[in-house]
């Protein structure tokens, strides 16, 4: 079992109201030093069997047709060791 | 300028309807081999200056108090080289 991650982010030129909302809230909560925040989506796909070049190509097609809107979003695909992000630990 | 990424995912025991919807759509689009899909959020924080241990600790606090709901979500924090995910390229 392998895990392939698809990260989908708004294109840089696209306004990101959610990111701006987070950016605006940080100083009110006493946080400083953050100059910009962008918010996107993260998909974790569990793949049966090995992740071959064909499987990666198929995931790219899924990302392009189903998981992202290529007009306003960029996506990046990478294979991840089967590690579940434990609560509060830097990965 | 450095970029710190916060990945927020639903805890494994929490039902993820969005992930299930994507999983259900894949066969209809002709994709196979994916056994599970989880959908979460990805935050990219641009940090002024260097990412020290103190800065990382502060981002962890932001993740815990603002970016995630610790009751139903796990988060993972990692520093990323300043690389914007180009459209369609495996990262």
mmCIF file with all atom_site columns, C-alpha atoms in Angstrom, chain A residues 26 29 31, chain B residues 58-70 75:
data_model
loop_
_atom_site.group_PDB
_atom_site.id
_atom_site.type_symbol
_atom_site.label_atom_id
_atom_site.label_alt_id
_atom_site.label_comp_id
_atom_site.label_asym_id
_atom_site.label_entity_id
_atom_site.label_seq_id
_atom_site.pdbx_PDB_ins_code
_atom_site.Cartn_x
_atom_site.Cartn_y
_atom_site.Cartn_z
_atom_site.occupancy
_atom_site.B_iso_or_equiv
_atom_site.pdbx_formal_charge
_atom_site.auth_seq_id
_atom_site.auth_comp_id
_atom_site.auth_asym_id
_atom_site.auth_atom_id
_atom_site.pdbx_PDB_model_num
ATOM 1  C CA . UNK A 1 26 ? -3.089 36.093 12.991 1.00 0.00 ? 26 UNK A CA 1
ATOM 2  C CA . UNK A 1 29 ? -4.319 36.164 18.043 1.00 0.00 ? 29 UNK A CA 1
ATOM 3  C CA . UNK A 1 31 ? 1.034  36.009 16.018 1.00 0.00 ? 31 UNK A CA 1
ATOM 4  C CA . UNK B 2 58 ? 4.710  29.670 16.870 1.00 0.00 ? 58 UNK B CA 1
ATOM 5  C CA . UNK B 2 59 ? 3.440  28.102 13.632 1.00 0.00 ? 59 UNK B CA 1
ATOM 6  C CA . UNK B 2 60 ? 2.523  24.985 15.614 1.00 0.00 ? 60 UNK B CA 1
ATOM 7  C CA . UNK B 2 61 ? 0.441  27.195 17.947 1.00 0.00 ? 61 UNK B CA 1
ATOM 8  C CA . UNK B 2 62 ? -1.219 28.861 14.914 1.00 0.00 ? 62 UNK B CA 1
ATOM 9  C CA . UNK B 2 63 ? -1.981 25.401 13.512 1.00 0.00 ? 63 UNK B CA 1
ATOM 10 C CA . UNK B 2 64 ? -3.471 24.258 16.800 1.00 0.00 ? 64 UNK B CA 1
ATOM 11 C CA . UNK B 2 65 ? -5.555 27.352 17.537 1.00 0.00 ? 65 UNK B CA 1
ATOM 12 C CA . UNK B 2 66 ? -6.527 28.730 14.135 1.00 0.00 ? 66 UNK B CA 1
ATOM 13 C CA . UNK B 2 67 ? -5.757 26.422 11.218 1.00 0.00 ? 67 UNK B CA 1
ATOM 14 C CA . UNK B 2 68 ? -7.096 23.127 12.552 1.00 0.00 ? 68 UNK B CA 1
ATOM 15 C CA . UNK B 2 69 ? -9.732 21.712 14.888 1.00 0.00 ? 69 UNK B CA 1
ATOM 16 C CA . UNK B 2 70 ? -7.687 19.433 17.144 1.00 0.00 ? 70 UNK B CA 1
ATOM 17 C CA . UNK B 2 75 ? -1.821 18.688 11.513 1.00 0.00 ? 75 UNK B CA 1
#
